[in-house]
Amino acid sequence: MRRFYTYLFLSLFLVLSYMLPIRAQRISVSAPSHVAVGENFRIAYTVNTQDVSEFRGGNVPEGLEVVAGPYASSQSSFTMVNGHTSSSSSITYTYTLYAGKGGRYTIPGAHAVVNGRRIASAAAHIRVSGRAQSNGGAPNMQGGPMGASQTSNAGARISGNELFIRVTASKRRVHEQEPVLLTYKVYTTVNLTQLEGKMPDLNGFHTQEVQLPQQKTFHIERINGKPYRCVTWSQYVMYPQMTGDLKIPSITFKGIVEEANRNVDPFEAFFNGGSDYVDVKKNIIAPGMMIHVDPLPPAPAGFSGGVGRFNISAQLNKKEVKAGDPITIRVVVGGIGNLKLIKQPVITFPRGFDKYDPKVTDKTKLTANGVEGNMIYDFLAVPRHQGKYMIPAVKMIYYDVAANAYKTIRTQPFELNVGKGDGSEGESDYASLKDNDIHPLKLGDSSLHQVDHFFFGSTGYLLLLILLVAAFVALLVVFRKRAAEMADLVKMRGKKANKVAKRRLRKASLLMIKGRQAEFYDEVLRALWGYISDKLNMPVEQLTRENIQDNLETHQVDDETVEKFVGALDECEFERYAPGDPKGNMEKTFDSAMTAIMNIEDVMKKGKRNSVNR
């Protein structure tokens, strides 16, 4: 019997030991039973253990709105009685809700996994009544007039001595086209967290913004002995295009300042993670200013439009070439000023040179001093005749802002020796002709003939005369037909264009095999330009990519073929100046040029056959 009671006692002890943790593992809910419309209220869920995972609050019904939470806070306590120590711990999840509409609401119970078991709280019942407050029904994070999640418009309380913007110009009086650096600097003693402002379009200025770091870094500056946190917010380089007084208008920047909220509820701040700050909107006006722009003095002939300080240099890639071989003169204009607005330099090539549009490379950058760097112009020309030529210096006239005067800078001239070409370019050798005016008297023995023994009027003379007339008639018929064909020079050049191009490309293929990169690309480029000039009967000075595209379209060449030819030109010119030659580049360029010419030939031949059939 005693054994039976012992087993019963142990069983009850085990059951109670098992039930007590289950009883301890519960979620209690705390919420007000009644609130007014427009008020914020809290609902808290407490679990008397800290081994909690996957906590989920109940779905909030329509009419209530969660404006903050959940915020978790944990509590632990230790007690000692008669030498025995006990401890307890709990974790509380708090939500802040906004009562937007009157009525009775039931918030379902929260769920969580505690010590590996899923448990739930009871539902919360709340009655909302009364009228909405004057805040228009907007959620109030802190239960006061300015919550931590809201942005207040009360920026007037931030004085102009605490937050302001200074606008400075590098010069207030400049000449036309002389750069002006405009700087906006922010000074603050408050916690400025956001600032927005945009420069409007300025009349009379060509404006470019200087790229500043996106991450702003403040430094300390003292004004009237008072320390300010300062940062350069934006900078603009402006080139005045008009004269007189030009106005830079004021700009209103929209800022947000973080301030301490003195009306915050400490309990709410604790559950919001210490968020006892409020964002305050503040409009900061950056003042405008006037820039006086003086006109430039009367400009001399050939003025480039450049204002600043510049230098110029030039290089000739070859000093000895054959007739028909291209040359390149690189002109570099560098310095500080309106580099992108100056006129393109002009090279006066001797007579007999074919000239092409230059390739322009922009190596400038915008800095606080303005636009500085280099503008590079690569001029391509082809001498057609042999001889010794002098290419004159390239001249540039600009206005020096430091000296307040126009200055002329020049490159060095170049001497070019052009040898005899291979004859395929149509060059003509200039031969010195002797002036045979009066021949000397013939001296020595002479023979006499009888009067009736003259050849004139004899039978032989008549026969010879008949043969000459017959030969003249035959030659007249032959040459008349040949002259009719030769008269159409456009047609003859068009017929020969493909042959000449193929001959040049064959020569280019030999250069490719020998690995002579520079000569290869020159020969391919000559083949492309020469072919299109002869095929379309276009003077070399009119050979531009736009004119080529328009003329090919006029001859009903399809867009794909036009793009392929222009692409071959671009590819060839790019590879000419590319450093080194990776494996396969010359072969790729050669194939592009050959394919483009063959496609144009096919298209134009089809067009001629169609016109004949019609």
XYZ file of N, CA, C and O in Angstrom, residues 15-107:
372
model
N 3.392 15.123 -13.232
C 2.364 15.846 -13.986
C 2.418 17.326 -13.676
O 2.350 18.184 -14.562
N 2.538 17.667 -12.392
C 2.621 19.071 -12.003
C 3.883 19.727 -12.560
O 3.889 20.884 -12.982
N 4.987 18.970 -12.525
C 6.242 19.517 -13.083
C 6.097 19.804 -14.571
O 6.700 20.738 -15.119
N 5.301 18.998 -15.230
C 5.098 19.202 -16.664
C 4.124 20.347 -16.919
O 4.288 21.133 -17.840
N 3.085 20.471 -16.076
C 2.057 21.478 -16.300
C 2.534 22.872 -15.926
O 2.094 23.851 -16.523
N 3.414 22.983 -14.933
C 3.852 24.315 -14.522
C 4.556 25.084 -15.641
O 4.263 26.256 -15.876
N 5.493 24.465 -16.397
C 6.088 25.207 -17.510
C 5.057 25.589 -18.557
O 5.138 26.654 -19.146
N 4.054 24.663 -18.767
C 3.032 25.004 -19.758
C 2.257 26.223 -19.294
O 1.954 27.122 -20.060
N 1.979 26.264 -17.979
C 1.247 27.404 -17.452
C 2.096 28.665 -17.566
O 1.585 29.759 -17.816
N 3.417 28.514 -17.363
C 4.295 29.685 -17.439
C 4.437 30.182 -18.865
O 4.661 31.358 -19.082
N 4.330 29.300 -19.804
C 4.527 29.677 -21.204
C 3.213 30.219 -21.766
O 2.430 29.508 -22.385
N 2.982 31.508 -21.526
C 1.776 32.146 -22.010
C 2.095 33.568 -22.467
O 3.134 34.133 -22.106
N 1.182 34.143 -23.274
C 1.325 35.517 -23.771
C 0.178 36.324 -23.183
O -0.997 36.006 -23.430
N 0.511 37.327 -22.413
C -0.514 38.221 -21.872
C -0.578 39.480 -22.734
O 0.442 39.939 -23.255
N -1.781 40.051 -22.859
C -1.990 41.223 -23.689
C -2.478 42.368 -22.831
O -3.295 42.174 -21.912
N -1.984 43.570 -23.104
C -2.379 44.772 -22.367
C -2.742 45.850 -23.370
O -1.909 46.225 -24.220
N -3.994 46.349 -23.291
C -4.449 47.378 -24.221
C -5.568 48.160 -23.563
O -6.311 47.614 -22.732
N -5.757 49.443 -23.904
C -6.866 50.212 -23.337
C -8.199 49.707 -23.891
O -8.278 49.261 -25.038
N -9.237 49.778 -23.056
C -10.552 49.326 -23.518
C -11.296 50.398 -24.286
O -12.203 50.098 -25.077
N -10.887 51.689 -24.114
C -11.585 52.784 -24.785
C -10.595 53.884 -25.139
O -9.769 54.295 -24.313
N -10.654 54.345 -26.386
C -9.833 55.472 -26.849
C -10.707 56.380 -27.696
O -11.800 55.980 -28.146
N -10.241 57.600 -27.940
C -10.977 58.559 -28.763
C -10.471 58.507 -30.207
O -9.320 58.135 -30.476
N -11.346 58.889 -31.119
C -10.967 58.958 -32.535
C -9.819 59.956 -32.709
O -9.847 61.052 -32.151
N -8.792 59.578 -33.439
C -7.652 60.463 -33.688
C -6.537 60.298 -32.687
O -5.496 60.960 -32.820
N -6.716 59.436 -31.686
C -5.668 59.240 -30.692
C -4.762 58.072 -31.073
O -5.165 57.166 -31.792
N -3.547 58.133 -30.538
C -2.632 57.002 -30.606
C -2.746 56.195 -29.313
O -2.968 56.772 -28.231
N -2.633 54.908 -29.378
C -2.638 54.081 -28.173
C -1.683 52.914 -28.379
O -1.264 52.615 -29.507
N -1.344 52.247 -27.266
C -0.385 51.152 -27.317
C -1.064 49.847 -26.964
O -1.988 49.817 -26.146
N -0.568 48.801 -27.590
C -0.963 47.448 -27.228
C 0.320 46.653 -27.031
O 1.224 46.690 -27.885
N 0.426 45.985 -25.844
C 1.668 45.297 -25.479
C 1.380 43.815 -25.239
O 0.368 43.457 -24.621
N 2.287 42.962 -25.760
C 2.202 41.519 -25.564
C 3.432 41.095 -24.760
O 4.570 41.360 -25.181
N 3.211 40.422 -23.595
C 4.306 40.033 -22.714
C 4.356 38.513 -22.600
O 3.326 37.863 -22.357
N 5.558 37.963 -22.776
C 5.804 36.525 -22.616
C 6.780 36.371 -21.462
O 7.838 37.013 -21.449
N 6.419 35.524 -20.432
C 7.243 35.423 -19.230
C 8.407 34.461 -19.410
O 8.666 33.595 -18.581
N 9.087 34.598 -20.534
C 10.350 33.917 -20.808
C 11.005 34.650 -21.970
O 10.352 35.405 -22.701
N 12.299 34.453 -22.133
C 12.989 35.122 -23.234
C 13.334 34.173 -24.370
O 13.952 34.589 -25.361
N 12.909 32.923 -24.219
C 13.136 31.958 -25.307
C 11.953 32.023 -26.259
O 11.087 31.148 -26.280
N 11.879 33.105 -27.034
C 10.741 33.365 -27.918
C 11.255 33.501 -29.345
O 12.288 34.138 -29.589
N 10.538 32.908 -30.285
C 10.867 33.051 -31.707
C 9.577 33.116 -32.518
O 8.516 32.682 -32.050
N 9.696 33.651 -33.693
C 8.573 33.733 -34.642
C 7.366 34.434 -34.036
O 6.221 33.969 -34.123
N 7.600 35.592 -33.400
C 6.474 36.351 -32.838
C 5.704 37.029 -33.967
O 6.284 37.683 -34.834
N 4.395 36.898 -33.960
C 3.517 37.516 -34.955
C 2.332 38.138 -34.236
O 1.599 37.448 -33.514
N 2.133 39.450 -34.414
C 0.973 40.100 -33.841
C -0.281 39.781 -34.631
O -0.236 39.358 -35.790
N -1.435 39.995 -34.026
C -2.701 39.763 -34.707
C -2.946 40.791 -35.789
O -2.429 41.916 -35.742
N -3.746 40.420 -36.803
C -4.065 41.336 -37.898
C -4.928 42.479 -37.381
O -5.976 42.262 -36.761
N -4.484 43.701 -37.630
C -5.195 44.891 -37.164
C -6.369 45.158 -38.103
O -6.184 45.246 -39.322
N -7.591 45.284 -37.598
C -8.753 45.499 -38.464
C -8.752 46.889 -39.080
O -8.065 47.804 -38.614
N -9.538 47.046 -40.157
C -9.652 48.323 -40.846
C -10.315 49.332 -39.915
O -11.289 49.018 -39.223
N -9.786 50.544 -39.896
C -10.225 51.573 -38.954
C -9.162 51.876 -37.942
O -9.137 52.965 -37.348
N -8.266 50.904 -37.717
C -7.078 51.108 -36.896
C -5.854 51.005 -37.794
O -5.866 50.306 -38.807
N -4.774 51.660 -37.394
C -3.563 51.676 -38.228
C -2.331 51.566 -37.349
O -2.223 52.266 -36.336
N -1.439 50.672 -37.724
C -0.170 50.533 -37.009
C 0.779 51.620 -37.494
O 1.095 51.700 -38.684
N 1.203 52.470 -36.591
C 2.119 53.544 -36.966
C 3.530 53.311 -36.438
O 4.460 54.008 -36.839
N 3.709 52.357 -35.540
C 5.053 52.048 -35.037
C 5.026 50.665 -34.408
O 4.021 50.229 -33.860
N 6.150 49.974 -34.438
C 6.286 48.692 -33.765
C 6.358 47.531 -34.737
O 6.228 47.716 -35.959
N 6.606 46.334 -34.192
C 6.740 46.105 -32.749
C 8.136 46.465 -32.238
O 9.120 46.277 -32.928
N 8.180 46.997 -31.008
C 9.431 47.266 -30.323
C 9.561 46.267 -29.176
O 8.630 46.116 -28.369
N 10.659 45.560 -29.111
C 10.861 44.515 -28.101
C 11.687 45.056 -26.942
O 12.684 45.756 -27.162
N 11.240 44.761 -25.726
C 12.009 45.112 -24.526
C 11.981 43.907 -23.588
O 10.961 43.218 -23.464
N 13.086 43.626 -22.943
C 13.184 42.456 -22.058
C 13.441 42.911 -20.634
O 14.083 43.948 -20.406
N 12.945 42.134 -19.671
C 13.128 42.427 -18.257
C 13.600 41.147 -17.552
O 13.160 40.039 -17.875
N 14.481 41.316 -16.597
C 14.971 40.199 -15.779
C 15.033 40.655 -14.332
O 15.357 41.820 -14.048
N 14.724 39.725 -13.387
C 14.773 40.070 -11.962
C 15.339 38.891 -11.171
O 15.166 37.733 -11.554
N 16.050 39.230 -10.109
C 16.640 38.213 -9.230
C 16.224 38.544 -7.793
O 16.284 39.698 -7.354
N 15.801 37.512 -7.073
C 15.433 37.693 -5.655
C 16.142 36.642 -4.804
O 16.397 35.520 -5.270
N 16.464 37.020 -3.554
C 17.123 36.094 -2.622
C 16.382 36.151 -1.276
O 16.269 37.232 -0.682
N 15.858 35.011 -0.855
C 15.124 34.903 0.414
C 15.729 33.741 1.207
O 15.734 32.589 0.728
N 16.234 34.084 2.406
C 16.830 33.064 3.272
C 17.903 32.238 2.550
O 17.966 31.016 2.673
N 18.671 32.940 1.738
C 19.753 32.252 1.052
C 19.343 31.540 -0.212
O 20.201 30.984 -0.898
N 18.061 31.538 -0.531
C 17.598 30.884 -1.753
C 17.388 31.957 -2.835
O 16.708 32.963 -2.601
N 17.969 31.728 -3.997
C 17.897 32.694 -5.106
C 16.910 32.205 -6.148
O 16.910 31.021 -6.505
N 16.093 33.136 -6.605
C 15.166 32.833 -7.705
C 15.255 33.947 -8.744
O 15.610 35.080 -8.421
N 14.915 33.598 -9.953
C 14.996 34.588 -11.048
C 13.781 34.446 -11.948
O 13.163 33.378 -12.022
N 13.455 35.542 -12.610
C 12.365 35.542 -13.600
C 12.740 36.491 -14.731
O 13.489 37.453 -14.526
N 12.214 36.214 -15.903
C 12.500 37.061 -17.070
C 11.283 37.081 -17.975
O 10.460 36.158 -17.952
N 11.173 38.120 -18.752
C 10.065 38.255 -19.702
C 10.494 39.158 -20.848
O 11.495 39.885 -20.748
N 9.718 39.120 -21.919
C 9.957 39.987 -23.079
C 8.623 40.555 -23.511
O 7.604 39.847 -23.493
N 8.603 41.847 -23.823
C 7.369 42.559 -24.174
C 7.502 43.131 -25.583
O 8.521 43.767 -25.917
N 6.473 42.919 -26.410
C 6.395 43.466 -27.770
C 5.304 44.534 -27.780
O 4.147 44.250 -27.439
N 5.672 45.760 -28.119
C 4.750 46.897 -28.046
C 4.498 47.465 -29.437
O 5.439 47.690 -30.218
N 3.228 47.745 -29.748
C 2.801 48.400 -30.984
C 2.162 49.742 -30.620
O 1.494 49.860 -29.577
N 2.349 50.727 -31.475
C 1.608 51.984 -31.366
C 0.609 52.024 -32.522
O 1.001 51.913 -33.690
N -0.670 52.188 -32.177
C -1.739 52.183 -33.173
C -2.432 53.533 -33.194
O -2.400 54.294 -32.209
N -3.049 53.815 -34.322
C -3.788 55.067 -34.504
C -5.253 54.724 -34.727
O -5.591 53.882 -35.582
N -6.140 55.363 -33.949
C -7.586 55.142 -34.071
C -8.144 56.119 -35.081
O -8.316 57.300 -34.785
N -8.409 55.636 -36.269
C -8.862 56.536 -37.331
C -10.365 56.646 -37.454
O -10.862 57.632 -38.011
N -11.111 55.684 -36.973
C -12.563 55.688 -37.150
C -13.216 55.040 -35.935
O -12.690 54.086 -35.358
N -14.378 55.588 -35.524
C -15.068 55.073 -34.363
C -15.666 53.691 -34.595
O -15.918 53.280 -35.736
N -15.869 52.951 -33.495
C -16.455 51.628 -33.574
C -15.845 50.699 -32.539
O -14.988 51.088 -31.736
N -16.339 49.468 -32.551
C -15.781 48.447 -31.664
C -14.889 47.513 -32.491
O -15.312 47.026 -33.542
N -13.702 47.269 -31.988
C -12.722 46.499 -32.740
C -12.202 45.348 -31.881
O -12.047 45.487 -30.657
N -11.935 44.239 -32.553
C -11.313 43.082 -31.910
C -10.012 42.783 -32.636
O -10.010 42.532 -33.848
N -8.918 42.855 -31.881
C -7.605 42.547 -32.455
C -7.299 41.095 -32.101
O -7.206 40.757 -30.910
